[in-house]
Amino acid sequence: MSSLSPALAELPADIVRTAPDDLAPHLTDWRGQKTGSADALLLPRSTAEVVAIVEWAGRHGVGLVPQGGNTGLVGGGVPEPAPHGPAVILSLRRMNAIESIDPAGLVLVAGAGAILANVHEAAEQAGCRFPLSLGAKGSATIGGLVSTNAGGVQVLRHGTMRALVLGLEAVLPDGSVLDQLSALRKDNSGYDLKQLLIGAEGTLGVVTRVALRLSPALVARSTGWVGLDSPEQALAVLKRLRAEAGETVESFELIAAEALELTLHHMPALKSPLQGKHRYHVLIELGGPSDMLESVLMAAIEAGEAEDAAIAASDAQAEAMWLIRETIPEAEKRDGGSIKNDISVAVADIPAFHAEAVQMLEAAYPGTRPFVFGHLGDGNLHWNILPPPGAQPLWLKQEGEQARHLLHDLIAQHQGSISAEHGIGTLKAAELARLGNPAKLAAMRAIKSALDPQGIMNPAKLFA
Amino acid sequence: MSSLSPALAELPADIVRTAPDDLAPHLTDWRGQKTGSADALLLPRSTAEVVAIVEWAGRHGVGLVPQGGNTGLVGGGVPEPAPHGPAVILSLRRMNAIESIDPAGLVLVAGAGAILANVHEAAEQAGCRFPLSLGAKGSATIGGLVSTNAGGVQVLRHGTMRALVLGLEAVLPDGSVLDQLSALRKDNSGYDLKQLLIGAEGTLGVVTRVALRLSPALVARSTGWVGLDSPEQALAVLKRLRAEAGETVESFELIAAEALELTLHHMPALKSPLQGKHRYHVLIELGGPSDMLESVLMAAIEAGEAEDAAIAASDAQAEAMWLIRETIPEAEKRDGGSIKNDISVAVADIPAFHAEAVQMLEAAYPGTRPFVFGHLGDGNLHWNILPPPGAQPLWLKQEGEQARHLLHDLIAQHQGSISAEHGIGTLKAAELARLGNPAKLAAMRAIKSALDPQGIMNPAKLFA
């Protein structure tokens, strides 16, 4: 019997789970690196039930940990163990309805528990598309994507989740319902509070329903894979592509040789799209015809900006290229893990930053291997660090953490971000406190105290 | 001698203006309907001087009223007269440098005092464009556009100012500098406080520098004018256009016959692009070739969705079409003014809302004339109301205000916004308090108190 049992009895029995088997999948993060504890899993079916839960948590001083698909990478959805007080996990997976689709107005309204892949499918069936995608699309929920301001592989053209949220409904820490769901393309009536909820990692309230911006279906689509020698060359190809294709460049993903090779090693079913070896690869998605992509890549090769290129000749080939990109994190996990980083700098600054980081790492931690891939066109790389071959398991927690700090110091020098898309959670809270702008940190604390004076919303996250 | 004179003497003399002639242009709004009073005009040259001013205001309890180009329509930049305590106007017009342009990264950094037209020009010279434009572009400043989350005629494709701000620097009410200027396309390290500053109308701090998102130069551009019979038909044309042209539809502006006729009446140099009479007109800008636009409009006429259409055959013809659209507010002003409204509803709901509003107005205030134009593709119309012919000047302040309330009630029924792009200022503060979501209003007040406990930033704005 948990000490919370009498309090939990106040809630409708059919939204409370306390069996260890029910809780277990929610207590450990996707990477298997962080386990917390909670007294219950709550499964509300409506906004009214979320209100009841939030009011209940306020009365009893219980921490509420909202969790979507539990695919986060910074521990934001994992309940902190004691001494942070009693906590329960709040999953909105029952609130997963696609409530409406308006293909003319390009708006889709969904419950926060709706899974991304299902939103993709619903949009496609209505002749539109929802242009945010990432590897975890089969599990990630809309509420989680909003609360973490998720990015993914189409940010270059369409922006992060923030750019795709037209409206939302949320339950604030005092139990009031912030009703900003109406899918207005323009609304300047006071502070845009939905922007505060987006990316707040559940610390300011619970997102319950979301109105999403759809895009028209693509008239044409083409996918290509390029082998080249450096991030500089990759930026030159991006520039060339944009000069020809304007804003129709959907994705421009960099994959360093180490990341490709390790992925092919752990996933023998996958094959490299190119025959030869290259130090860097770029995966390109264009919202335009493949002959345009082909002619740009031919010209890039002639200009010495690229070494080789392949254009997908079918949807199946395009999907095979994307599967490599999307499988990289899983391969990394199978390899024993890494120091995962998620940095961004100004796009033009990527080559200089990357060169400095490689040099710094080699000097400070000989034998470590940069494992770099990500969204070059957004200035956002997953600049991960693999332990030296044969390193002890503890390496990640000791030297690895120090290496991360060095990398973050370099990021600060480049005025970049230590978390471009993954968020802060618990993993980066201390680093944010160490490196963040003091005015920003003070204002964040003031807002958190003003809206959640009891601190019931996702305790111990974001703030160190 | 103002009672603030001793305090003002603490500031560098060359940033303080107190002569009535210097202050006069800043005390009355663009429409000439609202006049306030202030003890001084402050003209800082740097962020450090803004910090000094904010700290000074805090010490002396002086209200700071940030003002950009003074082209706002809701009184947000006009200092409130007594009894709101002493106030000074803060103009950043000296901080107008275009600090940097990165055509590869598509980023332009400017001081908050930079004028929109100058930003347009700088972007064009670098082979890019800044895709936000509005009639007041020759006066409106970047800081004002950010603080009001300005919209304009290209929101359909590019979003409001919020979507175009990559970073900003602001001085918070405690004098600390929020440094979020670094032009990162992705940054999930804590609450995105710049989003709070955007559209806060200067009530939470002073925006000092901004990093703007540029777009690649348009590969092709075409402009067309359509005559048709109803908003329903206009939406049908928009749907048809999007099916052909995807996301390259830049602007889709509705102009009702009354707005066109009154504009042509007051501006004899302008000519209607079409020969015949039509109940509604649409101005279209496409980021694509004119033959595509022409074939879509021909098909629309054949399908009975449009009555007539003209395609601009030259830049001069395109500019002439745009000049009509941009001159409407000036014509309205010359006509003696109107009840200006700035509403939005879901795009698909526009025809129903419009029909109900016409009917309601005719029933409640016979003889008044709807004067409707605006951004149909965004669901945002300037649904203005002209007094009945021969009405007394007081009509606007009396019956006119009541008519506005009726319209806002209808907006609330349609879950729309009473301010889509103009903001709240003082003009709509009472209406926001009357009709806004209570959870939102309470959270706004909590945030305002948390960040500006003394209430020095733009007093009496936004909150009734």
mmCIF file of C-alpha atoms in Angstrom, chain A residues 102 104-106 129 148-152 155-160 162 172 174 176-180 182-193 195-196 198-201 203-204 213 215-219 238-239 242-247 250 342 344-348 375 377-380 414-424 432 437-448 450-451 462-463, chain B residues 102 104-106 129 148-152 155-160 162 172 174 176-180 182-193 195-196 198-201 203-204 213 215-219 238-239 242-247 250 342 344-348 375 377-380 414-424 432 437-448 450-451 462-463:
data_model
loop_
_atom_site.group_PDB
_atom_site.id
_atom_site.type_symbol
_atom_site.label_atom_id
_atom_site.label_comp_id
_atom_site.label_asym_id
_atom_site.label_seq_id
_atom_site.Cartn_x
_atom_site.Cartn_y
_atom_site.Cartn_z
ATOM 1 C CA ASP A 102 -10.622 20.794 -42.021
ATOM 2 C CA ALA A 104 -9.770 23.732 -46.626
ATOM 3 C CA GLY A 105 -8.604 25.548 -43.510
ATOM 4 C CA LEU A 106 -5.704 23.096 -43.090
ATOM 5 C CA ARG A 129 -0.173 16.311 -44.549
ATOM 6 C CA THR A 148 8.864 19.411 -25.797
ATOM 7 C CA ASN A 149 8.513 21.596 -28.900
ATOM 8 C CA ALA A 150 9.709 18.652 -30.941
ATOM 9 C CA GLY A 151 11.768 19.108 -34.056
ATOM 10 C CA GLY A 152 12.613 16.281 -36.400
ATOM 11 C CA VAL A 155 12.020 21.642 -39.493
ATOM 12 C CA LEU A 156 14.047 23.204 -42.290
ATOM 13 C CA ARG A 157 10.904 24.005 -44.192
ATOM 14 C CA HIS A 158 8.066 23.778 -41.701
ATOM 15 C CA GLY A 159 9.571 24.722 -38.347
ATOM 16 C CA THR A 160 9.359 22.911 -35.034
ATOM 17 C CA ARG A 162 5.772 25.554 -32.175
ATOM 18 C CA LEU A 172 -3.091 25.133 -15.621
ATOM 19 C CA ASP A 174 -4.616 25.912 -10.417
ATOM 20 C CA SER A 176 -8.283 26.388 -14.623
ATOM 21 C CA VAL A 177 -8.655 25.518 -18.305
ATOM 22 C CA LEU A 178 -6.671 27.638 -20.726
ATOM 23 C CA ASP A 179 -8.910 27.536 -23.762
ATOM 24 C CA GLN A 180 -6.840 28.618 -26.739
ATOM 25 C CA SER A 182 -9.794 27.753 -31.514
ATOM 26 C CA ALA A 183 -7.717 27.309 -34.641
ATOM 27 C CA LEU A 184 -7.164 30.943 -35.457
ATOM 28 C CA ARG A 185 -4.308 31.728 -37.757
ATOM 29 C CA LYS A 186 -4.027 35.123 -36.147
ATOM 30 C CA ASP A 187 -4.856 36.214 -32.608
ATOM 31 C CA ASN A 188 -3.211 39.175 -30.893
ATOM 32 C CA SER A 189 -5.450 39.409 -27.868
ATOM 33 C CA GLY A 190 -2.945 39.416 -25.040
ATOM 34 C CA TYR A 191 0.065 37.282 -24.175
ATOM 35 C CA ASP A 192 0.250 34.183 -26.322
ATOM 36 C CA LEU A 193 0.228 31.765 -23.401
ATOM 37 C CA GLN A 195 3.743 29.630 -26.527
ATOM 38 C CA LEU A 196 4.700 29.286 -22.872
ATOM 39 C CA ILE A 198 4.922 24.730 -25.845
ATOM 40 C CA GLY A 199 8.325 23.505 -24.755
ATOM 41 C CA ALA A 200 7.619 23.934 -21.030
ATOM 42 C CA GLU A 201 8.055 20.178 -20.538
ATOM 43 C CA THR A 203 6.146 22.321 -15.768
ATOM 44 C CA LEU A 204 3.400 24.917 -16.300
ATOM 45 C CA ARG A 213 -1.539 23.332 -38.802
ATOM 46 C CA SER A 215 0.109 21.578 -45.136
ATOM 47 C CA PRO A 216 -1.291 20.919 -48.575
ATOM 48 C CA ALA A 217 -0.223 17.545 -49.933
ATOM 49 C CA LEU A 218 3.050 17.751 -51.804
ATOM 50 C CA VAL A 219 2.624 18.171 -55.545
ATOM 51 C CA LEU A 238 22.408 23.409 -49.545
ATOM 52 C CA LYS A 239 23.034 26.887 -50.898
ATOM 53 C CA ARG A 242 18.052 26.635 -52.352
ATOM 54 C CA ALA A 243 19.047 28.869 -55.239
ATOM 55 C CA GLU A 244 17.273 26.454 -57.595
ATOM 56 C CA ALA A 245 14.477 25.062 -55.495
ATOM 57 C CA GLY A 246 13.665 28.048 -53.281
ATOM 58 C CA GLU A 247 11.766 27.036 -50.178
ATOM 59 C CA GLU A 250 12.102 19.898 -46.907
ATOM 60 C CA ASP A 342 21.802 18.022 -29.177
ATOM 61 C CA SER A 344 22.686 24.146 -32.362
ATOM 62 C CA VAL A 345 24.684 27.100 -33.597
ATOM 63 C CA ALA A 346 24.068 29.526 -36.437
ATOM 64 C CA VAL A 347 23.955 27.499 -39.672
ATOM 65 C CA ALA A 348 26.955 29.270 -41.175
ATOM 66 C CA HIS A 375 19.666 18.629 -39.149
ATOM 67 C CA GLY A 377 20.015 23.005 -42.488
ATOM 68 C CA ASP A 378 18.741 24.023 -39.041
ATOM 69 C CA GLY A 379 22.231 24.403 -37.557
ATOM 70 C CA ASN A 380 21.327 21.483 -35.288
ATOM 71 C CA HIS A 414 29.624 30.006 -30.223
ATOM 72 C CA GLN A 415 26.434 31.448 -28.691
ATOM 73 C CA GLY A 416 24.650 28.220 -29.461
ATOM 74 C CA SER A 417 22.122 26.104 -27.622
ATOM 75 C CA ILE A 418 22.908 23.091 -25.447
ATOM 76 C CA SER A 419 19.499 21.707 -26.311
ATOM 77 C CA ALA A 420 18.252 22.399 -29.785
ATOM 78 C CA GLU A 421 15.320 20.000 -29.799
ATOM 79 C CA HIS A 422 15.480 17.422 -26.993
ATOM 80 C CA GLY A 423 14.769 19.780 -24.114
ATOM 81 C CA ILE A 424 16.248 20.025 -20.640
ATOM 82 C CA LEU A 432 21.240 25.088 -18.179
ATOM 83 C CA ASN A 437 21.398 33.657 -19.608
ATOM 84 C CA PRO A 438 20.834 34.829 -15.981
ATOM 85 C CA ALA A 439 17.983 37.158 -16.956
ATOM 86 C CA LYS A 440 16.261 34.257 -18.677
ATOM 87 C CA LEU A 441 16.723 31.875 -15.752
ATOM 88 C CA ALA A 442 15.412 34.430 -13.262
ATOM 89 C CA ALA A 443 12.383 35.194 -15.422
ATOM 90 C CA MET A 444 11.697 31.465 -15.865
ATOM 91 C CA ARG A 445 11.714 30.956 -12.104
ATOM 92 C CA ALA A 446 9.447 33.965 -11.581
ATOM 93 C CA ILE A 447 6.938 32.616 -14.106
ATOM 94 C CA LYS A 448 7.074 29.097 -12.675
ATOM 95 C CA ALA A 450 3.628 32.703 -10.368
ATOM 96 C CA LEU A 451 1.737 29.959 -12.210
ATOM 97 C CA LEU A 462 13.968 22.033 -16.101
ATOM 98 C CA PHE A 463 15.186 23.746 -12.929
ATOM 99 C CA ASP B 102 23.731 36.301 -43.495
ATOM 100 C CA ALA B 104 23.317 31.684 -46.521
ATOM 101 C CA GLY B 105 21.781 31.321 -43.069
ATOM 102 C CA LEU B 106 18.911 33.643 -44.038
ATOM 103 C CA ARG B 129 13.739 39.076 -48.796
ATOM 104 C CA THR B 148 2.636 43.883 -31.563
ATOM 105 C CA ASN B 149 3.278 40.613 -33.408
ATOM 106 C CA ALA B 150 2.394 42.418 -36.604
ATOM 107 C CA GLY B 151 0.653 40.640 -39.449
ATOM 108 C CA GLY B 152 0.142 42.217 -42.844
ATOM 109 C CA VAL B 155 0.948 36.046 -43.322
ATOM 110 C CA LEU B 156 -0.811 33.407 -45.408
ATOM 111 C CA ARG B 157 2.513 31.955 -46.452
ATOM 112 C CA HIS B 158 5.054 33.283 -43.993
ATOM 113 C CA GLY B 159 3.188 33.794 -40.726
ATOM 114 C CA THR B 160 3.075 36.823 -38.476
ATOM 115 C CA ARG B 162 6.266 35.717 -34.406
ATOM 116 C CA LEU B 172 13.300 43.236 -18.691
ATOM 117 C CA ASP B 174 14.242 44.761 -13.503
ATOM 118 C CA SER B 176 18.331 42.654 -16.707
ATOM 119 C CA VAL B 177 19.117 41.888 -20.341
ATOM 120 C CA LEU B 178 17.353 38.906 -21.854
ATOM 121 C CA ASP B 179 19.926 37.787 -24.393
ATOM 122 C CA GLN B 180 18.149 35.501 -26.847
ATOM 123 C CA SER B 182 21.616 34.367 -31.201
ATOM 124 C CA ALA B 183 19.918 33.390 -34.424
ATOM 125 C CA LEU B 184 19.346 29.755 -33.678
ATOM 126 C CA ARG B 185 16.739 28.001 -35.725
ATOM 127 C CA LYS B 186 16.210 25.596 -32.876
ATOM 128 C CA ASP B 187 16.630 26.110 -29.147
ATOM 129 C CA ASN B 188 14.734 24.101 -26.530
ATOM 130 C CA SER B 189 16.633 25.199 -23.453
ATOM 131 C CA GLY B 190 13.831 26.343 -21.191
ATOM 132 C CA TYR B 191 10.796 28.558 -21.646
ATOM 133 C CA ASP B 192 10.938 30.466 -24.899
ATOM 134 C CA LEU B 193 10.690 33.881 -23.275
ATOM 135 C CA GLN B 195 7.588 34.429 -27.366
ATOM 136 C CA LEU B 196 6.240 36.254 -24.330
ATOM 137 C CA ILE B 198 6.449 39.123 -28.947
ATOM 138 C CA GLY B 199 2.988 40.619 -28.839
ATOM 139 C CA ALA B 200 3.270 41.814 -25.227
ATOM 140 C CA GLU B 201 2.857 45.403 -26.405
ATOM 141 C CA THR B 203 4.189 45.507 -20.999
ATOM 142 C CA LEU B 204 6.924 43.006 -20.088
ATOM 143 C CA ARG B 213 14.304 35.137 -40.528
ATOM 144 C CA SER B 215 13.395 34.035 -47.142
ATOM 145 C CA PRO B 216 15.168 33.220 -50.377
ATOM 146 C CA ALA B 217 14.347 35.700 -53.125
ATOM 147 C CA LEU B 218 11.277 34.659 -55.088
ATOM 148 C CA VAL B 219 12.084 32.728 -58.249
ATOM 149 C CA LEU B 238 -8.335 29.994 -52.786
ATOM 150 C CA LYS B 239 -8.904 26.252 -52.612
ATOM 151 C CA ARG B 242 -3.779 25.999 -53.492
ATOM 152 C CA ALA B 243 -4.516 22.745 -55.257
ATOM 153 C CA GLU B 244 -2.454 23.991 -58.213
ATOM 154 C CA ALA B 245 0.143 26.199 -56.581
ATOM 155 C CA GLY B 246 0.660 24.439 -53.260
ATOM 156 C CA GLU B 247 2.235 26.692 -50.683
ATOM 157 C CA GLU B 250 1.698 34.536 -50.745
ATOM 158 C CA ASP B 342 -9.813 43.403 -36.590
ATOM 159 C CA SER B 344 -10.496 36.492 -36.998
ATOM 160 C CA VAL B 345 -12.402 33.250 -37.084
ATOM 161 C CA ALA B 346 -11.552 29.867 -38.568
ATOM 162 C CA VAL B 347 -11.042 30.355 -42.315
ATOM 163 C CA ALA B 348 -13.901 28.044 -43.262
ATOM 164 C CA HIS B 375 -6.623 38.733 -45.101
ATOM 165 C CA GLY B 377 -6.702 33.353 -46.305
ATOM 166 C CA ASP B 378 -5.837 33.898 -42.637
ATOM 167 C CA GLY B 379 -9.471 34.112 -41.525
ATOM 168 C CA ASN B 380 -8.734 37.718 -40.587
ATOM 169 C CA HIS B 414 -17.762 31.904 -33.353
ATOM 170 C CA GLN B 415 -14.780 31.324 -31.026
ATOM 171 C CA GLY B 416 -12.836 33.970 -32.876
ATOM 172 C CA SER B 417 -10.471 36.713 -31.839
ATOM 173 C CA ILE B 418 -11.430 40.347 -31.228
ATOM 174 C CA SER B 419 -7.913 41.317 -32.208
ATOM 175 C CA ALA B 420 -6.318 39.258 -34.922
ATOM 176 C CA GLU B 421 -3.352 41.505 -35.629
ATOM 177 C CA HIS B 422 -3.752 45.016 -34.189
ATOM 178 C CA GLY B 423 -3.388 44.098 -30.535
ATOM 179 C CA ILE B 424 -5.261 45.301 -27.462
ATOM 180 C CA LEU B 432 -10.600 41.611 -23.656
ATOM 181 C CA ASN B 437 -10.804 33.251 -21.343
ATOM 182 C CA PRO B 438 -10.673 33.715 -17.522
ATOM 183 C CA ALA B 439 -7.768 31.273 -17.120
ATOM 184 C CA LYS B 440 -5.810 33.218 -19.701
ATOM 185 C CA LEU B 441 -6.538 36.593 -18.121
ATOM 186 C CA ALA B 442 -5.564 35.355 -14.663
ATOM 187 C CA ALA B 443 -2.334 33.830 -15.964
ATOM 188 C CA MET B 444 -1.515 37.036 -17.853
ATOM 189 C CA ARG B 445 -1.927 39.077 -14.679
ATOM 190 C CA ALA B 446 0.206 36.623 -12.698
ATOM 191 C CA ILE B 447 2.997 36.849 -15.260
ATOM 192 C CA LYS B 448 2.796 40.640 -15.464
ATOM 193 C CA ALA B 450 5.881 38.418 -11.512
ATOM 194 C CA LEU B 451 8.027 40.183 -14.109
ATOM 195 C CA LEU B 462 -3.528 45.434 -22.266
ATOM 196 C CA PHE B 463 -5.130 45.184 -18.814
#
